CSV table of C-alpha atoms in Angstrom, one decimal:
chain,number,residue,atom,x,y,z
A,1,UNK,CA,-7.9,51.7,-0.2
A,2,UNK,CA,-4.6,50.8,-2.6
A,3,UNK,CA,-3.8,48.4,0.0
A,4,UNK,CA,-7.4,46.6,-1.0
A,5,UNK,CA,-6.4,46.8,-4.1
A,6,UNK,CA,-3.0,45.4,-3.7
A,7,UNK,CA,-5.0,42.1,-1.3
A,8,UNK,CA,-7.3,41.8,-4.1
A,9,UNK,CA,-4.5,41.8,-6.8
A,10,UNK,CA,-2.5,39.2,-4.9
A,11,UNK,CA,-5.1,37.0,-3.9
A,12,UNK,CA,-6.7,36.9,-7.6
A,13,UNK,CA,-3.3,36.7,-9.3
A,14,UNK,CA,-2.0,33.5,-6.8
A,15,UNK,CA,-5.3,31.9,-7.4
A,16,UNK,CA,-4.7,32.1,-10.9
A,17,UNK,CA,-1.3,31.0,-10.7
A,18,UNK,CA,-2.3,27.8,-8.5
A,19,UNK,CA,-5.5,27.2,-10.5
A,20,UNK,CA,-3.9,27.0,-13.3
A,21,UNK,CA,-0.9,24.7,-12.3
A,22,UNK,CA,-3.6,22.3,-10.8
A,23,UNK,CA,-5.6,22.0,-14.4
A,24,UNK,CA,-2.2,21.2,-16.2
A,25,UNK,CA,-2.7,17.9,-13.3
A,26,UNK,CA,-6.5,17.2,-13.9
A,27,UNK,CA,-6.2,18.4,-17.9
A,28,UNK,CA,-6.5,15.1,-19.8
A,29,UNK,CA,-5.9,16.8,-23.3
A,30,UNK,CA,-2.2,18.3,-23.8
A,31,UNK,CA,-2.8,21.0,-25.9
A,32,UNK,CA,-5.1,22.2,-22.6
A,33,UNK,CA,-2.5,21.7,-20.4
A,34,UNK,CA,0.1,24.0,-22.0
A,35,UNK,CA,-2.8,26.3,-22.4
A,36,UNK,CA,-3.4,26.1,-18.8
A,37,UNK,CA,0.3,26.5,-18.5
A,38,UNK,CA,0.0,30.1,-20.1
A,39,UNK,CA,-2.7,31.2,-17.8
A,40,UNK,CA,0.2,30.0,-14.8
A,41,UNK,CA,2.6,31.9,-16.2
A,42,UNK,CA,0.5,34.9,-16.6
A,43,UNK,CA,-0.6,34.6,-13.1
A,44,UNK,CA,3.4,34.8,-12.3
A,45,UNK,CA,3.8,37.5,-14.3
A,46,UNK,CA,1.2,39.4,-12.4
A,47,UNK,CA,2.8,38.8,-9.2
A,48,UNK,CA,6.6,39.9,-10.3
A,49,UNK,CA,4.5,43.1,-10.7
A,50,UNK,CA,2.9,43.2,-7.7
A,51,UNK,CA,6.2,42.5,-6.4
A,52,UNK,CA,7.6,45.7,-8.8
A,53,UNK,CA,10.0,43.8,-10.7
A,54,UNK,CA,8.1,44.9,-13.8
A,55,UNK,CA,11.4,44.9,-16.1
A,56,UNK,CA,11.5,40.6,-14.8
A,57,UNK,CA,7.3,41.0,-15.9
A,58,UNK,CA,8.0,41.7,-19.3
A,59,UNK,CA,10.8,39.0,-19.9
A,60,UNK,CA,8.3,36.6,-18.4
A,61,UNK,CA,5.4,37.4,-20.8
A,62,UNK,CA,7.8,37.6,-23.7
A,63,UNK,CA,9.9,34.3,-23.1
A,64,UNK,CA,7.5,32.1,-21.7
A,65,UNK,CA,4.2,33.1,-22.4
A,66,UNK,CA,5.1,34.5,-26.1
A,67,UNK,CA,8.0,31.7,-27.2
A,68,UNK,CA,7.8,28.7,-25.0
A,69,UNK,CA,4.8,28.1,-24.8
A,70,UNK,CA,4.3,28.1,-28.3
A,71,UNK,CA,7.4,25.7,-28.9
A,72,UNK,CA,6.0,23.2,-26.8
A,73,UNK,CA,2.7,23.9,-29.0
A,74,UNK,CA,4.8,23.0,-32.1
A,75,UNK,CA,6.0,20.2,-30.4
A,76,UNK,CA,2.7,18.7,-29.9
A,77,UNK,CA,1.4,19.6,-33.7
A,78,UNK,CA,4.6,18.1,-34.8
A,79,UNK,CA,4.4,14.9,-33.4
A,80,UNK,CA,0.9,14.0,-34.8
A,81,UNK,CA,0.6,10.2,-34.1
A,82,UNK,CA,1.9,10.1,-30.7
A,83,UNK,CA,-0.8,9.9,-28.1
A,84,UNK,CA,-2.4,13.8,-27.0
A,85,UNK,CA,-3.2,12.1,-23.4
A,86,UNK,CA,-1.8,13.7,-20.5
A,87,UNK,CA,-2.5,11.6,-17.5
A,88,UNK,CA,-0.8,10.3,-14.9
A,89,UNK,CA,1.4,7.2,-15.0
A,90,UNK,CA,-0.3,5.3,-12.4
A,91,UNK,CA,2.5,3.3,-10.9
A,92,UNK,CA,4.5,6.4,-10.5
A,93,UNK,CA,1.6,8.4,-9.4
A,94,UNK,CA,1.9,7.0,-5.5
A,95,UNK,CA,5.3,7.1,-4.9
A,96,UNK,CA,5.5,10.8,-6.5
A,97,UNK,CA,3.0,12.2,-4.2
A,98,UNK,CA,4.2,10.7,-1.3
A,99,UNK,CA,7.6,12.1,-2.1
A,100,UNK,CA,5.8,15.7,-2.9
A,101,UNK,CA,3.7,16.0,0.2
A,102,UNK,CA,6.9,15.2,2.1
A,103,UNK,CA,9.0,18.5,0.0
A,104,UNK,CA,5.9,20.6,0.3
A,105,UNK,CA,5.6,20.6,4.2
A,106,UNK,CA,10.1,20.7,4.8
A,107,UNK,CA,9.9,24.1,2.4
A,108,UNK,CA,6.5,25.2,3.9
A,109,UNK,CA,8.0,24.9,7.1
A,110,UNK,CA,11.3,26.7,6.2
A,111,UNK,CA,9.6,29.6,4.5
A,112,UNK,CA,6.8,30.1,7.6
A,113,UNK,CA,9.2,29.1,10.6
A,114,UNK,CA,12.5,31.3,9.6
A,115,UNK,CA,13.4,34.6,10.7
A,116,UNK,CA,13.6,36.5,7.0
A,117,UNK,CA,15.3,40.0,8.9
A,118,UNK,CA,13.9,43.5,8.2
A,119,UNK,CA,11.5,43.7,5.0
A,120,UNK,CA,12.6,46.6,3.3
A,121,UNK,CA,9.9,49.6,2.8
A,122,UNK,CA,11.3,50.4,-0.9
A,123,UNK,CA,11.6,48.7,-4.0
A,124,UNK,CA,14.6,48.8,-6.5
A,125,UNK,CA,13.8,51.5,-9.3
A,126,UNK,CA,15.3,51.6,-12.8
A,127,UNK,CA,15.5,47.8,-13.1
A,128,UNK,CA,16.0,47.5,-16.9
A,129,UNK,CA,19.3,50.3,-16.8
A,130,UNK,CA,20.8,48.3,-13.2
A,131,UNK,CA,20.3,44.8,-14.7
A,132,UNK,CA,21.8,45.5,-18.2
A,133,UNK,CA,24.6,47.8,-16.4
A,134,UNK,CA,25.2,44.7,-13.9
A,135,UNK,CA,25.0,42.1,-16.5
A,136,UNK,CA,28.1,43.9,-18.8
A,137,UNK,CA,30.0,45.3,-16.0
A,138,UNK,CA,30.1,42.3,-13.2
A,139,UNK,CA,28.5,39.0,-14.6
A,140,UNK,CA,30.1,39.6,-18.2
A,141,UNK,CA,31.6,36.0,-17.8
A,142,UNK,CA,28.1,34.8,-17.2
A,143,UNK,CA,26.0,36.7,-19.7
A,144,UNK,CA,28.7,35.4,-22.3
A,145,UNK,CA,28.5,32.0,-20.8
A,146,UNK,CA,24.7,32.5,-21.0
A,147,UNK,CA,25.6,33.7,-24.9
A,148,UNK,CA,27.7,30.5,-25.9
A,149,UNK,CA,24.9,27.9,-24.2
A,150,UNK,CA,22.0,29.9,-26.2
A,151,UNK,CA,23.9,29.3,-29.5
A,152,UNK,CA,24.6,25.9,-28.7
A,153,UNK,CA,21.6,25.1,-28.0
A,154,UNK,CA,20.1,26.6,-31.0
A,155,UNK,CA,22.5,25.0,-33.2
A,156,UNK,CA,21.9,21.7,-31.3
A,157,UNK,CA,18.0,22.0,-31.7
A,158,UNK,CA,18.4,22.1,-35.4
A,159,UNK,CA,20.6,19.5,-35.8
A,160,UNK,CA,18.6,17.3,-33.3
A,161,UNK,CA,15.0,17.9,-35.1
A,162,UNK,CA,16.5,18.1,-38.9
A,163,UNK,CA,15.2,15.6,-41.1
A,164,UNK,CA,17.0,13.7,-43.8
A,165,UNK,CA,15.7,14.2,-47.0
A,166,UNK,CA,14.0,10.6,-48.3
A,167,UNK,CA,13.3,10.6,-44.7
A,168,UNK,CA,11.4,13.4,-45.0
A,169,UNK,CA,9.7,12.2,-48.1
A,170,UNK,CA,8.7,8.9,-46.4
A,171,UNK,CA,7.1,10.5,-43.4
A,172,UNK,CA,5.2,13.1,-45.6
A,173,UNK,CA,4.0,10.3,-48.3
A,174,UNK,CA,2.9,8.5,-45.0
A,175,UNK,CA,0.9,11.2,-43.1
A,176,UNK,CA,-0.5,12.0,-46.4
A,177,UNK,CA,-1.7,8.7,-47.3
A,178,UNK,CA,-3.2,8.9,-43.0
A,179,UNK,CA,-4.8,12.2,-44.0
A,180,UNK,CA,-6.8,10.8,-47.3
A,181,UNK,CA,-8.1,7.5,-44.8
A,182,UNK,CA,-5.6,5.2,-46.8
A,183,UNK,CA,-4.4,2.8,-44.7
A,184,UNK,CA,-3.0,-0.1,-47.4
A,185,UNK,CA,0.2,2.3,-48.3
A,186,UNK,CA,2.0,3.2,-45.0
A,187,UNK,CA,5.8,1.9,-44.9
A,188,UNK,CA,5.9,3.6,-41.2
A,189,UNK,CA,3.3,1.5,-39.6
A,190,UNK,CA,5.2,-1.3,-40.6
A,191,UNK,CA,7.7,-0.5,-37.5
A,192,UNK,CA,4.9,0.8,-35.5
A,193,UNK,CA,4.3,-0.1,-31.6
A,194,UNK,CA,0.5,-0.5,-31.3
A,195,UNK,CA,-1.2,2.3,-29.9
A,196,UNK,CA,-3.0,1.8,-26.4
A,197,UNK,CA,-6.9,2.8,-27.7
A,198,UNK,CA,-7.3,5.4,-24.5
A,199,UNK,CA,-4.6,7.4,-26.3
A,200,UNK,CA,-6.6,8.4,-29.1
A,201,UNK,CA,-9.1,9.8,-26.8
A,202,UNK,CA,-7.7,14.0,-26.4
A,203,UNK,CA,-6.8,13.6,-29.8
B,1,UNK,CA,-2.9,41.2,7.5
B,2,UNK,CA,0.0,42.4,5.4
B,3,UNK,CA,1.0,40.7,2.7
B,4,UNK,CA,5.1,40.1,2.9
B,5,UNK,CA,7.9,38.1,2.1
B,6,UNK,CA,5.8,34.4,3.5
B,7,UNK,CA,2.7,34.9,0.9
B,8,UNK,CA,5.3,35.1,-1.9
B,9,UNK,CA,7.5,32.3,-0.6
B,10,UNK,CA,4.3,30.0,0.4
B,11,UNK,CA,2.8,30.4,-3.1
B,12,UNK,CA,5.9,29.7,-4.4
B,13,UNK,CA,6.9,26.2,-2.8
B,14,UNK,CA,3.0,25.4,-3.8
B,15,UNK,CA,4.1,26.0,-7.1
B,16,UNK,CA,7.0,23.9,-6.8
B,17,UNK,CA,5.4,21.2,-5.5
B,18,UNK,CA,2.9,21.1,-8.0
B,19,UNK,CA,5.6,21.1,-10.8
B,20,UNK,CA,7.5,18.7,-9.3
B,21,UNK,CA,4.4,16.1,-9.2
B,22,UNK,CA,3.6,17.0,-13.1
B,23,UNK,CA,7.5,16.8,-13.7
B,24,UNK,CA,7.4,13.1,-11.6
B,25,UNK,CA,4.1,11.7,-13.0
B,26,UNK,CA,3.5,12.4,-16.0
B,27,UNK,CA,3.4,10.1,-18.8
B,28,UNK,CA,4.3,12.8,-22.2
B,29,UNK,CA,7.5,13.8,-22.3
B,30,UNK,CA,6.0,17.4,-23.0
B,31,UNK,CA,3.6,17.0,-20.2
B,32,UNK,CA,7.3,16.1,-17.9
B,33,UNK,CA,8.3,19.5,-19.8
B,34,UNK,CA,5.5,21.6,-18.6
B,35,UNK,CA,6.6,20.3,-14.4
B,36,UNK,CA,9.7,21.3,-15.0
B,37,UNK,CA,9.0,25.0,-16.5
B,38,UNK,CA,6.6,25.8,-13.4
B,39,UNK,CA,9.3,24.4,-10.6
B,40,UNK,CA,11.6,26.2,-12.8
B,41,UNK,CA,9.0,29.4,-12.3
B,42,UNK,CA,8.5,28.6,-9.0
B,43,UNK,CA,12.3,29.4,-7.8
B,44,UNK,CA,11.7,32.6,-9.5
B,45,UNK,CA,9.2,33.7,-8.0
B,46,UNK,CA,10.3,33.3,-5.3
B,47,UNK,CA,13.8,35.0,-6.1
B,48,UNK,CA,12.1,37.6,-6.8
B,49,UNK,CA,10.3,38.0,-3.7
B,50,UNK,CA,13.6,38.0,-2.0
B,51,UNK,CA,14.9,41.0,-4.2
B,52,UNK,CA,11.5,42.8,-3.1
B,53,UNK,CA,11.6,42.5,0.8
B,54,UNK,CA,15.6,41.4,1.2
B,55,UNK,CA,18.1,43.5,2.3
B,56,UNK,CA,19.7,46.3,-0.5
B,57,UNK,CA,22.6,44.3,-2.0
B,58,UNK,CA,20.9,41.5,-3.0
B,59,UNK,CA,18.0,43.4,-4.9
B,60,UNK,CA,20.0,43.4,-7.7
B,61,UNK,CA,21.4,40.0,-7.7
B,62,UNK,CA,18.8,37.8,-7.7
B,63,UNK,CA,17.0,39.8,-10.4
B,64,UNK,CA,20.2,38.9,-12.5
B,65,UNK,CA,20.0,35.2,-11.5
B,66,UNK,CA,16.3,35.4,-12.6
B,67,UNK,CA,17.3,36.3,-16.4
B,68,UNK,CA,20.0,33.8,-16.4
B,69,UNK,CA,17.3,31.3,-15.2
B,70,UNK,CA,15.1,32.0,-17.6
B,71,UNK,CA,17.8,32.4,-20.4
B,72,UNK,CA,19.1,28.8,-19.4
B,73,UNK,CA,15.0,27.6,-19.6
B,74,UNK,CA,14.5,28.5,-22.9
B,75,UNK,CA,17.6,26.7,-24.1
B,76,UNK,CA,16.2,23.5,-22.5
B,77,UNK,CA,12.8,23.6,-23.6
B,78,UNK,CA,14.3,24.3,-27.1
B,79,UNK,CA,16.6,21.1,-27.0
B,80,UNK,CA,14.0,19.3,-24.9
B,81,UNK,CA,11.5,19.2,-27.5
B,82,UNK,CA,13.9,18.7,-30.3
B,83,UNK,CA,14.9,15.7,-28.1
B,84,UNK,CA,10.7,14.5,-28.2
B,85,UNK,CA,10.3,15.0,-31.9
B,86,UNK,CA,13.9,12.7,-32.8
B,87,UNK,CA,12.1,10.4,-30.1
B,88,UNK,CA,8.9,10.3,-32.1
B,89,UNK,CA,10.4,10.2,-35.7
B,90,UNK,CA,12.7,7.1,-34.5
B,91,UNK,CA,9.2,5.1,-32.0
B,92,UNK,CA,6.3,7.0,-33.2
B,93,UNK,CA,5.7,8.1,-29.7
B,94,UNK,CA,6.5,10.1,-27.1
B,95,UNK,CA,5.5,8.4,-23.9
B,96,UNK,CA,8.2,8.3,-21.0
B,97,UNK,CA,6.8,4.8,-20.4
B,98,UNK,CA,6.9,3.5,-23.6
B,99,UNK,CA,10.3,4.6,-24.6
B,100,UNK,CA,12.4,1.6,-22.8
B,101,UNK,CA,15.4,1.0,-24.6
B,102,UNK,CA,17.6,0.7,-21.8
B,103,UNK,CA,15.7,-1.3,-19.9
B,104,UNK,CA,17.1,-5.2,-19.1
């Protein structure tokens, strides 16, 4: 009976994962495709458990469902005249799956075809307390590798996305004046590329 | 049938393969984002699959090579889309085809 439940868990939870990775590729609206994304990621999450890495199930949730997924949400709300489409450059389209079939049946092959050894009955208990003890006592010089690049590139982030002030005040006076239907006043649309018309179409 | 260590590394390659066509086709550089984060989820998966059914001593390490992955993810998303929004502010878009500065 558990090991129903365990078919059933895996079965749903992959389909979840692969269904929601193939909408991010049909999803014509961004925004849907990072919240497509999130469902993905879930549907990972779900399967580190049924693999019992639940301390790994956590992280996931937290990091990528919780922060990244909202940061890429920012990133979307904060570029408001860019185009919200999502769909597929069509030159690059061709060539891409071609190249992506090709990977898909070399590491399908690989993972069906090799010899993995003995599959171990029992998991690995008292993750959290082995990972931390591991990551002080043998990978310090990673974890503070890991440290120094996490503070770069937080300090990096800032610097990259801060705004100058009278910059600042020309973009706002601009996307105000966009906001009230005011076209006459707009000193960025001087410089502006013209937008294709399908772009506005998600948006 | 008993699911083992092929499922978890079949599902994962599937995953891979669909972020790498998002990450290759694409036309947002935050849609090229989202390919990269699922190939980048993909590998873990299937690391941790490996630390599930593999052999005793490297249980521990690949679960401590999937927190450094995802450590070393969330510091390129972060400078990623910092990246997209200086990219906007300077073109007004952020289209991988439409940003072609270096192009002859």
């Amino acid at each position: 009976m558990s090991d129903f439940g365990f078919h059933l868990a895996f079965w749903s939870l992959a389909a979840m994962t692969i269904g929601g990775a193939s909408m991010i590729i049909i999803s014509r609206n961004l925004v849907h495709a990072v919240i497509w994304l999130v469902m993905s990621m879930l549907g990972v999450a779900g399967l580190y458990l049924t693999l019992s890495a639940e301390f790994i199930a956590v992280v996931q949730v937290l990091i990528y469902v919780g922060a990244i997924s909202v940061l890429m949400l920012f990133a979307i709300m904060l570029t408001p005249r860019a185009e919200r489409d999502n769909s597929q450059n069509i030159k690059t389209a061709g060539p891409a799956g071609l190249v992506v079939i090709m990977v898909m049946i070399a590491t399908m092959w690989v993972a069906i075809d090799t010899d993995w050894g003995a599959v171990r009955e029992a998991a690995l208990t008292e993750q959290a307390r082995l990972i931390g003890e591991s990551l002080i006592k043998h990978y310090i010089l990673p974890f503070e590798i890991g440290a120094v690049l996490l503070t770069a590139a937080l300090v990096g982030a800032i610097a990259l996305a801060r705004q100058d002030d009278e910059d600042a005040a020309v973009h706002a006076a601009s996307l105000q004046a966009e906001l009230e239907g005011d076209g006459s006043v707009d000193p960025v649309d001087v410089v502006d590329p013209p937008l294709p018309s399908d772009g506005e179409a998600g948006s | 049938m008993i699911i083992g260590l092929e499922h978890y590394l079949v599902l994962g390659a599937l995953l891979f393969c669909i972020g790498f066509f998002i990450a290759l086709s694409k036309k947002n550089a935050v849609g090229v984002l989202i390919g990269v984060e699922l190939m980048l989820n993909a590998v873990n998966l299937t690391l941790v699959a490996f630390s599930r059914f593999g052999t005793a001593e490297v249980a521990l390490s690949t679960q401590v090579f999937v927190v450094f992955i995802i450590a070393v993810a969330a510091a390129e998303v972060a400078v990623g889309l910092a990246l997209a929004l200086v990219v906007y502010r300077n073109r007004q878009t952020i289209s991988v085809d439409r940003t072609t500065l270096l192009k002859g």
